Short mmCIF file of C-alpha atoms in Angstrom, two decimals:
data_model
loop_
_atom_site.label_atom_id
_atom_site.label_comp_id
_atom_site.label_asym_id
_atom_site.label_seq_id
_atom_site.Cartn_x
_atom_site.Cartn_y
_atom_site.Cartn_z
CA MET A 7 94.39 85.79 106.64
CA THR A 8 95.29 89.45 106.20
CA HIS A 9 97.55 91.34 108.52
CA GLN A 10 96.91 95.03 108.96
CA ASN A 11 99.94 97.24 109.19
CA PRO A 12 99.87 98.88 112.65
CA HIS A 13 100.70 102.21 111.01
CA GLU A 14 97.86 102.20 108.45
CA ASN A 15 95.84 104.35 110.85
CA LEU A 16 98.27 107.14 109.96
CA ASP A 17 96.97 107.32 106.37
CA PRO A 18 93.99 109.61 107.08
CA LEU A 19 96.26 111.91 109.11
CA VAL A 20 98.80 112.06 106.27
CA MET A 21 96.07 112.77 103.73
CA ALA A 22 94.68 115.53 105.97
CA ALA A 23 98.15 117.09 106.32
CA ALA A 24 98.76 117.06 102.56
CA ASN A 25 97.09 119.54 100.23
CA GLU A 26 96.95 120.53 96.56
CA GLU A 27 100.18 122.55 96.81
CA TRP A 28 103.64 120.98 96.68
CA ASN A 29 105.07 120.63 100.20
CA ASN A 30 108.23 118.92 101.30
CA VAL A 31 107.88 115.63 103.14
CA THR A 32 109.11 117.25 106.35
CA SER A 33 106.21 119.73 106.30
CA VAL A 34 103.63 116.97 105.88
CA ILE A 35 105.21 114.91 108.67
CA SER A 36 105.09 118.00 110.90
CA GLY A 37 101.45 118.50 109.94
CA VAL A 38 100.65 114.97 111.09
CA PHE A 39 102.41 115.59 114.42
CA ASP A 40 100.25 118.72 114.91
CA GLN A 41 96.94 116.87 114.55
CA PRO A 42 95.08 116.15 117.80
CA ASP A 43 94.39 112.51 116.80
CA PHE A 44 98.10 111.74 116.38
CA ASP A 45 99.61 109.54 119.11
CA LYS A 46 103.18 110.79 119.56
CA ASN A 47 103.97 107.83 121.80
CA ALA A 48 102.92 105.21 119.25
CA HIS A 49 104.45 106.57 116.03
CA SER A 50 107.68 108.19 114.88
CA ALA A 51 108.44 110.53 112.00
CA GLN A 52 109.88 107.51 110.17
CA ASP A 53 106.57 105.67 110.58
CA ILE A 54 104.78 108.62 108.95
CA ALA A 55 107.35 108.75 106.15
CA GLU A 56 106.87 105.04 105.45
CA ARG A 57 103.12 105.61 105.08
CA ILE A 58 103.83 108.56 102.75
CA TYR A 59 105.95 106.28 100.55
CA ILE A 60 103.11 103.74 100.40
CA LEU A 61 100.53 106.44 99.63
CA VAL A 62 102.74 107.73 96.80
CA ASP A 63 103.28 104.21 95.46
CA SER A 64 99.52 103.59 95.49
CA GLY A 65 98.78 106.86 93.63
CA LYS A 66 97.07 108.61 96.55
CA LEU A 67 99.79 111.28 96.66
CA ASP A 68 101.86 112.80 93.86
CA VAL A 69 105.61 113.16 94.25
CA GLN A 70 108.24 115.38 92.73
CA GLY A 71 111.90 114.64 93.38
CA ASN A 72 113.24 112.06 95.83
CA MET A 73 110.63 111.62 98.57
CA ARG A 74 113.17 109.81 100.73
CA ARG A 75 115.09 113.06 101.07
CA TRP A 76 112.50 114.67 103.30
CA ARG A 77 113.58 118.29 102.85
CA GLU A 78 113.90 118.00 99.07
CA GLY A 79 111.14 115.61 98.03
CA LEU A 80 107.80 117.27 97.38
CA ILE A 81 104.37 115.69 97.72
CA LYS A 82 100.80 116.83 97.15
CA LEU A 83 97.31 115.52 96.69
CA PRO A 84 96.57 114.54 93.10
CA ALA A 85 94.29 117.04 91.34
CA ASN A 86 91.30 114.68 91.52
CA LYS A 87 91.78 114.13 95.28
CA ALA A 88 92.15 117.86 96.03
CA ALA A 89 88.75 118.54 94.43
CA GLN A 90 86.96 116.02 96.68
#
């Protein structure tokens, strides 16, 4: 029996907020908050950050620096994802 993480639905919003340029984690989190499909009552900035960490760990986002320091860590779409 598999249990789906209740925050997995944030992944498409995170991927849409990221791009091929390096952006700090704070900017991507803000980009998720700005999307019309984002439910501000159901998710926090920390929830989004946790999904970013998972997306980085799974290779769906590239990271430069310490991603857990939101203003300093940089993330972007990998080159092959940006071209899709």
